[in-house]
Short mmCIF file of C-alpha atoms and ligand atoms in Angstrom, two decimals:
data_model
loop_
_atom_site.label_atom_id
_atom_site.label_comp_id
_atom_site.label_asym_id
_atom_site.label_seq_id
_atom_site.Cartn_x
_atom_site.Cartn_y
_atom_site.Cartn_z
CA UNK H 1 0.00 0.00 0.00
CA UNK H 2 1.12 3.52 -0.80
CA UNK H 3 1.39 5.59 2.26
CA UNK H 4 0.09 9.22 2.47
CA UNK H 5 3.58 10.85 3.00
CA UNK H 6 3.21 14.54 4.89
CA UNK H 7 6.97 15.15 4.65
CA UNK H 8 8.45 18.28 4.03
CA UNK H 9 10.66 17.59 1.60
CA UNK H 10 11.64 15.52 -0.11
CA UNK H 11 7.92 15.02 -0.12
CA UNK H 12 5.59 13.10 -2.34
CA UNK H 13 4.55 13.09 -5.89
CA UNK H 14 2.02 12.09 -8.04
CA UNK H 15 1.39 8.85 -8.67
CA UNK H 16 1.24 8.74 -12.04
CA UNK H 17 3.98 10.59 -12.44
CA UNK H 18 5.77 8.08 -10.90
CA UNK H 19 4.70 5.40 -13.17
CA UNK H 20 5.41 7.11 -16.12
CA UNK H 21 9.09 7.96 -14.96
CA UNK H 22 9.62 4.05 -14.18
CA UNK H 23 8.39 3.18 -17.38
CA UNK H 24 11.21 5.49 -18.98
CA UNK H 25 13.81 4.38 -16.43
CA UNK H 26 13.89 1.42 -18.90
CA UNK H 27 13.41 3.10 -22.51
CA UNK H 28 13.54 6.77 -22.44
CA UNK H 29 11.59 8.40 -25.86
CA UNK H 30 12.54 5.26 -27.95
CA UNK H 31 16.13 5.66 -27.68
CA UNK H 32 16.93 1.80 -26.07
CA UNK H 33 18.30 3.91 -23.18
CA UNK H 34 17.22 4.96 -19.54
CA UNK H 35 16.69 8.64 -18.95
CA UNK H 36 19.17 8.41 -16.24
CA UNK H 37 21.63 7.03 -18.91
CA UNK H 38 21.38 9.72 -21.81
CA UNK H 39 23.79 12.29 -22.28
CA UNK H 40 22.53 15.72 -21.16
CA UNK H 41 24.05 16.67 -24.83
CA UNK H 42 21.04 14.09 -26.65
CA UNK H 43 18.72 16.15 -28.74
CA UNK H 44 15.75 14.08 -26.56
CA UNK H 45 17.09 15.23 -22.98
CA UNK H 46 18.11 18.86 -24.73
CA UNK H 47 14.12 18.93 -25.57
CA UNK H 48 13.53 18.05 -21.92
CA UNK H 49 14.94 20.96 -20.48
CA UNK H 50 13.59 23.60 -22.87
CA UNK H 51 9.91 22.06 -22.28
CA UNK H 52 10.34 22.86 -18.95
CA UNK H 53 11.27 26.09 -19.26
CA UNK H 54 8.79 26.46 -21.66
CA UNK H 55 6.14 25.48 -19.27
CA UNK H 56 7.22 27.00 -16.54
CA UNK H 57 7.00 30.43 -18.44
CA UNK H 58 3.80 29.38 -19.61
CA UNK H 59 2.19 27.95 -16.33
CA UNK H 60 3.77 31.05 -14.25
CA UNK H 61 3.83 33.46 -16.66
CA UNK H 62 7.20 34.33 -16.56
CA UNK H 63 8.03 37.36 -18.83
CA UNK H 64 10.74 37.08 -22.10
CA UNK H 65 13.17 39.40 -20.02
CA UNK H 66 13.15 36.76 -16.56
CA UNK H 67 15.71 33.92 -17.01
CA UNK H 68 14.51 30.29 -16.31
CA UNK H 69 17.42 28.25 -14.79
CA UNK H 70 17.59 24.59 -13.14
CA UNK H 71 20.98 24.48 -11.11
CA UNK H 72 22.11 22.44 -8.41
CA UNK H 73 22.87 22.63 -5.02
CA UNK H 74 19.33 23.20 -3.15
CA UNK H 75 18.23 26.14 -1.94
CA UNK H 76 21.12 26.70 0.62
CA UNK H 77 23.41 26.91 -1.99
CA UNK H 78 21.38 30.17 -3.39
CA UNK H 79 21.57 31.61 0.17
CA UNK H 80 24.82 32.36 -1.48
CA UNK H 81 24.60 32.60 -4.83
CA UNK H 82 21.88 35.72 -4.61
CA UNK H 83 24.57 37.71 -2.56
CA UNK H 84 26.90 36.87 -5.58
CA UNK H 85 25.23 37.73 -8.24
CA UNK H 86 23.87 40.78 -6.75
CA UNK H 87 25.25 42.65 -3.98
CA UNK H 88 27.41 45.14 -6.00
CA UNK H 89 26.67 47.79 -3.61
CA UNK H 90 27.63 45.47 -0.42
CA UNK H 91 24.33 46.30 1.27
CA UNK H 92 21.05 44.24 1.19
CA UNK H 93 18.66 44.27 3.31
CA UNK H 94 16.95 40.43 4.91
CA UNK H 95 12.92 40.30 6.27
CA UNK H 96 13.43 37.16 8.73
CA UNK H 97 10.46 35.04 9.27
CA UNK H 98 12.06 31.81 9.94
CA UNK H 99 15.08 29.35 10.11
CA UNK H 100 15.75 29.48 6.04
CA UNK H 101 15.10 32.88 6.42
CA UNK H 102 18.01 33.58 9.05
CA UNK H 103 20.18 31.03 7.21
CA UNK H 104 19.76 33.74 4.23
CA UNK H 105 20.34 36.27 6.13
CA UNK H 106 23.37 34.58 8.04
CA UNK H 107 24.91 33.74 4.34
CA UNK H 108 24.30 37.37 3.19
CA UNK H 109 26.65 38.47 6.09
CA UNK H 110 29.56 36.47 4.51
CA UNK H 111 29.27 38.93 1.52
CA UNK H 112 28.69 42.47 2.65
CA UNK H 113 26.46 44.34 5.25
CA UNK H 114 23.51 42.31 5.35
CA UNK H 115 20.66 44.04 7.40
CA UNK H 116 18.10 42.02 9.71
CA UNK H 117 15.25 45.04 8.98
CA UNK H 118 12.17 42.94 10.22
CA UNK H 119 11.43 39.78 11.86
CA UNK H 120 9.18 37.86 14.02
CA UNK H 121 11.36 35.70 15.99
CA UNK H 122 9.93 37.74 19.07
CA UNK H 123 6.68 35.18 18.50
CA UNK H 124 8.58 32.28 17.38
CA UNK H 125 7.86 33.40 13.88
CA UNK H 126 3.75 32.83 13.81
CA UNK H 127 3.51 35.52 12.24
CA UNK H 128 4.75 37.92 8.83
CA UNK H 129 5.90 41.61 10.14
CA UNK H 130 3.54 44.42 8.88
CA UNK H 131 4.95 45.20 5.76
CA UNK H 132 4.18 48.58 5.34
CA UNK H 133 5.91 49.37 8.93
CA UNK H 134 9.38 47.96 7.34
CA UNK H 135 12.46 50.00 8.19
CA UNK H 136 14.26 49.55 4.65
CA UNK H 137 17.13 51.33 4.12
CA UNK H 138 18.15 53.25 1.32
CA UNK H 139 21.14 51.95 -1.48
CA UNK H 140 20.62 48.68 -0.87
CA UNK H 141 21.02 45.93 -3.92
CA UNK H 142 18.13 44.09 -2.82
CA UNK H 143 15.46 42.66 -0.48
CA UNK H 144 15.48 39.32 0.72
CA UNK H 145 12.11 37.40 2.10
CA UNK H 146 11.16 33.90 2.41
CA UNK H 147 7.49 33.68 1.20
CA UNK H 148 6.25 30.27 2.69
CA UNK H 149 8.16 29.58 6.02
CA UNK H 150 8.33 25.57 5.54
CA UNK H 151 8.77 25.06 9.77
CA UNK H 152 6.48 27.43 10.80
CA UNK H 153 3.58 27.36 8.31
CA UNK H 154 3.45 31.17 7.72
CA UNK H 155 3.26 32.52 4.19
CA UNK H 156 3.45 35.91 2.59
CA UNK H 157 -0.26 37.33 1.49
CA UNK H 158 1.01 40.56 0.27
CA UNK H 159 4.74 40.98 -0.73
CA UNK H 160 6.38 43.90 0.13
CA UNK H 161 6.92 47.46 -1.90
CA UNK H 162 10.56 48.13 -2.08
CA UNK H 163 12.75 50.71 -4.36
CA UNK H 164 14.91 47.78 -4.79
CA UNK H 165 14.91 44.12 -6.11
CA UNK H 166 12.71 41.68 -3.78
CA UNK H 167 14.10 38.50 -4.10
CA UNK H 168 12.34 35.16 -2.41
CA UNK H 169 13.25 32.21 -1.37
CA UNK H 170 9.64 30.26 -2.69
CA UNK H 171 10.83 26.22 -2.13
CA UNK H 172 8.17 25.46 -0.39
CA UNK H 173 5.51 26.77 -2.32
CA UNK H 174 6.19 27.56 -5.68
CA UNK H 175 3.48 26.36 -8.13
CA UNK H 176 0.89 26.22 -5.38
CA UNK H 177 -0.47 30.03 -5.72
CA UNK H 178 -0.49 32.46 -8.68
CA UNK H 179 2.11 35.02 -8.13
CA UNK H 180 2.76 38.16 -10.17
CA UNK H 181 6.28 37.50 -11.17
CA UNK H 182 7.47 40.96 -12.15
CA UNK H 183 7.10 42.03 -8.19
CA UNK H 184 10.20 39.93 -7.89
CA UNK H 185 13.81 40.54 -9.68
CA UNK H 186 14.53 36.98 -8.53
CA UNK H 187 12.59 34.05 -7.17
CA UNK H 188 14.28 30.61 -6.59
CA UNK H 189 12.86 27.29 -5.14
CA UNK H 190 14.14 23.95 -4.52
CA UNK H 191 12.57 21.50 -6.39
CA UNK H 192 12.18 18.85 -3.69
CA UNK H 193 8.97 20.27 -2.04
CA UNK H 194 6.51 20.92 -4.84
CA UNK H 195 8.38 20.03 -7.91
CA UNK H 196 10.58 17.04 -8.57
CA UNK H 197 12.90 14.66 -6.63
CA UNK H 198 15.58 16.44 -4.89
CA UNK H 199 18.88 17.75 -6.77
CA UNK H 200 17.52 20.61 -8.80
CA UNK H 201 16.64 24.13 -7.91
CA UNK H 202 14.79 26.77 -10.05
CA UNK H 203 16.02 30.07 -10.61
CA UNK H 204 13.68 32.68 -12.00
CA UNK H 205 16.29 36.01 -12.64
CA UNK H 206 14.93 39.43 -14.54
CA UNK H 207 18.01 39.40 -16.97
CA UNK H 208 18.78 42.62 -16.39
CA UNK H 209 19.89 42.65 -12.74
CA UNK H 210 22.59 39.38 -13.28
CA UNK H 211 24.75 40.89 -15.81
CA UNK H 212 27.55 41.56 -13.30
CA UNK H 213 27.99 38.86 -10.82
CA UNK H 214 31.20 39.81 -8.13
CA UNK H 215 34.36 38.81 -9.27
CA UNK H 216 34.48 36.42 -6.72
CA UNK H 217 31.19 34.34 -7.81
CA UNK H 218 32.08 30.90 -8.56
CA UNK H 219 31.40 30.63 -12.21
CA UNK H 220 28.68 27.59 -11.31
CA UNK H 221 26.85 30.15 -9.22
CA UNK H 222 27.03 32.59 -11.96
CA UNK H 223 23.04 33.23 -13.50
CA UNK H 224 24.44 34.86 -16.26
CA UNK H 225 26.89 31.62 -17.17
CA UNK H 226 23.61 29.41 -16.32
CA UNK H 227 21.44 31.48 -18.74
CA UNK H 228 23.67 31.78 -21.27
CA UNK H 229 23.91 28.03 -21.32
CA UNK H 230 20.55 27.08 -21.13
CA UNK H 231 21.04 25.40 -18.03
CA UNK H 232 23.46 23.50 -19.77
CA UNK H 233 26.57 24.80 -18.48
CA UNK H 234 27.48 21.31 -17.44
CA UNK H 235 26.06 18.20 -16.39
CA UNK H 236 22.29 19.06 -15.12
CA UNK H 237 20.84 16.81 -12.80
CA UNK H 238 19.17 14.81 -15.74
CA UNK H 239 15.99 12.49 -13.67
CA UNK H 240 15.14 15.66 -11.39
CA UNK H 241 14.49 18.16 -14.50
CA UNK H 242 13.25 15.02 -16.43
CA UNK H 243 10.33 14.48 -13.44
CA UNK H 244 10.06 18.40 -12.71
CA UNK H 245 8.81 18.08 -16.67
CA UNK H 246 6.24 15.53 -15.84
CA UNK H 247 5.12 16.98 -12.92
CA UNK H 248 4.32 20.62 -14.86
CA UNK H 249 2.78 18.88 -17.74
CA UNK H 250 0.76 17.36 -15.23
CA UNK H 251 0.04 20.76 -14.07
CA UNK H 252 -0.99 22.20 -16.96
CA UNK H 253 -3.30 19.41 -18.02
CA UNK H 254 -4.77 19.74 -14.28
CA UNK H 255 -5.70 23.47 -15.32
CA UNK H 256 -2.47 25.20 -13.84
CA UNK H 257 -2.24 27.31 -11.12
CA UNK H 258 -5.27 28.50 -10.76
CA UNK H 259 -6.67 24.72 -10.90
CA UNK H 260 -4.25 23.23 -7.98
CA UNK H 261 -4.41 26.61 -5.84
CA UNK H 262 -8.27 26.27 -5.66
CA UNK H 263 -7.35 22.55 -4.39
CA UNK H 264 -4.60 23.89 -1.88
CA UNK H 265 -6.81 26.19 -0.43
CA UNK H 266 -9.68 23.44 0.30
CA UNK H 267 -7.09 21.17 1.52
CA UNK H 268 -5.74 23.53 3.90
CA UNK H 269 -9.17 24.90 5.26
CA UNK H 270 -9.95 21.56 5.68
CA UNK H 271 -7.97 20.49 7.82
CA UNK H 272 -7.39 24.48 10.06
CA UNK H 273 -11.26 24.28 10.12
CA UNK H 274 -10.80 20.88 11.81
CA UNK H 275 -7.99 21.83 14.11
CA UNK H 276 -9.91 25.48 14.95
CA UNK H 277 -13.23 23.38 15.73
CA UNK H 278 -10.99 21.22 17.75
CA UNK H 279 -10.38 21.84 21.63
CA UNK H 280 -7.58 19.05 21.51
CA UNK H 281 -5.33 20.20 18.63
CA UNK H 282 -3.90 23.83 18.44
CA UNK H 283 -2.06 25.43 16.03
CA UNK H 284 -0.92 28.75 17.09
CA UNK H 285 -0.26 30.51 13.32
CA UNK H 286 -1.75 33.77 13.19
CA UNK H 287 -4.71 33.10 11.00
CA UNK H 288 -4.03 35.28 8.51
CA UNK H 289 -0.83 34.32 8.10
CA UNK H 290 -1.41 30.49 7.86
CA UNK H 291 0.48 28.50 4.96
CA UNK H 292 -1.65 26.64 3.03
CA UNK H 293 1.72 24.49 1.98
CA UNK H 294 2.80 23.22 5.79
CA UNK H 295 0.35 22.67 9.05
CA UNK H 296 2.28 22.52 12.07
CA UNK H 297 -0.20 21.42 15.22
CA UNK H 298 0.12 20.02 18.31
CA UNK H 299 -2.26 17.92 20.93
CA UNK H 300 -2.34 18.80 25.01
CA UNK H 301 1.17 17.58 25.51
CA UNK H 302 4.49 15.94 24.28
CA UNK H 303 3.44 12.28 25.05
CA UNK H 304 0.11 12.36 23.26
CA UNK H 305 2.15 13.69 20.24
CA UNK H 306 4.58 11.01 20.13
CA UNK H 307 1.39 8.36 20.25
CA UNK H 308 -0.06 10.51 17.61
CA UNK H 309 2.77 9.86 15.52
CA UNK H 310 2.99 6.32 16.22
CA UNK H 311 -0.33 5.33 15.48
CA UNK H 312 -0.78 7.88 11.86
CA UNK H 313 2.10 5.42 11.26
CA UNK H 314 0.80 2.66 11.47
CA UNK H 315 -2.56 3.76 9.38
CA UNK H 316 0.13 4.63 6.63
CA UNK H 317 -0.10 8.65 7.31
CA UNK H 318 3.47 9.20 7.71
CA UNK H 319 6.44 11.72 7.94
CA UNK H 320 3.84 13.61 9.82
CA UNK H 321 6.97 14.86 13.05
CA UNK H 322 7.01 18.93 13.09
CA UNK H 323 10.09 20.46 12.47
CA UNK H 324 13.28 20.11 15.79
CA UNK H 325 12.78 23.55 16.04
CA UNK H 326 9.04 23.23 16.56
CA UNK H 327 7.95 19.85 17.83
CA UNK H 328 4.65 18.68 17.91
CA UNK H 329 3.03 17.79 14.45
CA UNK H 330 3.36 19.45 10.96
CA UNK H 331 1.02 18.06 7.83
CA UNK H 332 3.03 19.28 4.56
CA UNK H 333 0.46 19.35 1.71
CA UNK H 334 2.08 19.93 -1.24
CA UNK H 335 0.38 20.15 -4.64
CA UNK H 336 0.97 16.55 -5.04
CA UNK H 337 -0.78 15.74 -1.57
CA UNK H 338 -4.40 14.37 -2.38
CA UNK H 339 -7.39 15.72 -1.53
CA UNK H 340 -8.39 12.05 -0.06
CA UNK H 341 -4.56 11.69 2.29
CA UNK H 342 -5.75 15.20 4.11
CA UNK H 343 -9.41 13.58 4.55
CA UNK H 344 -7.58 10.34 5.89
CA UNK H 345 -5.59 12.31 8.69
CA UNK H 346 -8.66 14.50 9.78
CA UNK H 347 -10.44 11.20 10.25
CA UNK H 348 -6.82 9.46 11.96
CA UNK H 349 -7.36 12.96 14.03
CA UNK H 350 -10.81 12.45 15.16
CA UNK H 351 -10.30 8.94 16.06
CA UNK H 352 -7.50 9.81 18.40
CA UNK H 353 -8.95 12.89 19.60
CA UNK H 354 -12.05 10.73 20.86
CA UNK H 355 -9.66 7.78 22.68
CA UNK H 356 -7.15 10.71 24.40
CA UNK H 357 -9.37 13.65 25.03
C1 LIG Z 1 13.66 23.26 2.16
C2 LIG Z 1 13.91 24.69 2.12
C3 LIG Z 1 15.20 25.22 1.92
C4 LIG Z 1 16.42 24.35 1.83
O1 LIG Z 1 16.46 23.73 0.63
P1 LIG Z 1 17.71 22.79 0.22
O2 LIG Z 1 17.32 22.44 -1.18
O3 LIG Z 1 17.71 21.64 1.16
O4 LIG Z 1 18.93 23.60 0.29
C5 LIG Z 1 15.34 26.58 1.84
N1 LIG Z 1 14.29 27.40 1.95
C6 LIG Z 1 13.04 26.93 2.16
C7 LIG Z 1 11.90 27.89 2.28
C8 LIG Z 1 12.80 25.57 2.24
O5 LIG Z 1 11.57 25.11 2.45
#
């Protein structure tokens, strides 16, 4: 039996996505070969990674003047790479609203004078600071935020106004909510949470801010040496851009964004409008504020949450342990999360609500 997996990420696909990559792992597009064994240089895996692009500009609507890049490293390794590519001035200023947050901030300060102008660790970020109340200073090369804060379930409703470049940090919930893209001059995501196995990361760059990376910027880290390459700068992680392509063309035929945010958003009140109705389970997000990506909750006390875990376990409802930093419970429904495995745990919920309450 196929579990429902809540993990964070990596985190689960779809199904038949799944099927249809191991039927390739054998015979990729009638070429005898697996796509994990075709050069990245084969006209077939070539058409791969300009269909995703394609899509992506399509499903997102990424204007001609953004750059669409898959590179490697994660997420983390972009904590650096925006510094690199950007901070020409030596000043940028950081909006902390979690732990990837700070880690983006902390990597900024390896690069110049990185600025901690708003945060909400004073409530163990359950909230998003009031954006309009933002001390941000002036000459800076850019604004950093996270949008969806992965450990705390927060998210961004509004993004904030700023004189210059926002960039975002959107792993863990790109694809899952229409966004204007121009309000960003860069967006990047790991592609583990919503998007394809681990090992690929999406870079979405207006082309006119990455013209002049520091002379320091590894050339790998370079946008500019990514773009002008077509992501092809050298060896791409093949299977993760091959499945990120099967995953968006699943997307589109779903109805894109539009389609699977209208899904989020009924998954997610399902299961706060369970928790709120709830005197057992808490979850202490302010509401507004609430991610519609990751659920953290908790019951009375630490013991009933480690039998909680035990027992979704065993009912195949798993990966469901919140974050070290947060203990307790988090749900992580992703895009690829069914409609039916966040109607199983309300019902796991119920069940143990009624024998511990
Ligand atoms: C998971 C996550 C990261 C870290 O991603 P890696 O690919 O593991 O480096 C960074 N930011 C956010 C918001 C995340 O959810």
């Amino acid at each position: 039996m196929r579990a429902y997996n809540f993990s964070a990420g990596p985190s689960t696909l779809p199904l038949d996505v799944l099927k249809e990559a191991q039927r390739d792992l054998l015979d990729f597009a009638n070429t005898g070969m697996s796509v994990t064994e075709i050069s990245h240089r084969n006209k077939a895996f070539s058409q791969i990674v300009e269909e995703g692009e394609s899509l992506l500009r399509e499903l997102l609507q990424i204007p001609d003047d953004y750059a669409v890049l898959f590179v490697q490293g994660g997420a983390s390794t972009q904590f650096a790479a925006v510094p690199l590519n950007l901070m020409h001035n030596g000043k940028a200023d950081y909006v902390v609203t979690g732990n990837f947050a700070k880690k983006a901030f902390e990597e900024g300060k390896i690069y110049g004078d990185a600025a901690c102008v708003a945060s909400s660790a004073d409530q163990t970020y359950t909230y998003i600071p009031d954006l309009t109340q933002i001390p941000f200073r002036k000459g800076t090369d850019y604004v950093h935020i996270c949008s969806n804060n992965t450990i705390f379930g927060t998210r961004y409703i509004d993004f904030p106004q700023t004189e210059t470049p926002l960039v975002a940090d959107m792993s863990s919930e790109i694809l899952s909510r229409e966004i204007d893209v121009r309000r960003f001059g860069v967006i990047y995501a790991g592609a583990q949470k919503n998007l394809a196995p681990a090992g690929v990361t999406l870079v979405i760059a207006k082309r006119s801010l990455i013209q002049n990376p520091l002379g320091i910027c590894p050339t790998m880290l370079q946008w500019k040496v990514q773009d002008e390459n077509g992501s092809l700068y050298n060896t791409p992680p093949c299977f993760s851009i091959y499945v990120a392509v099967l995953v968006l063309r699943k997307l589109k035929q779903m109805g894109g964004i539009a389609a699977i945010n209208e899904i989020n958003e009924y998954k997610a009140g399902l299961l706060y409008d369970f928790i709120d109705n709830s005197k057992f389970y808490t979850n202490n997000v302010v509401k507004k504020y609430r991610s519609i990506m990751n659920v953290p909750f908790v019951t009375p006390n630490a013991e009933l949450d480690d039998a909680f875990l035990k027992g979704a376990a065993k009912e195949g409802l798993v990966s469901l342990k919140g974050h070290r930093l947060v203990g307790g419970m988090r749900a992580s429904i992703y895009n690829a999360m069914p409609v039916e495995g966040v109607k199983s745990l309300i019902g796991y919920m119920k069940k143990f609500e009624k024998d511990n309450a």
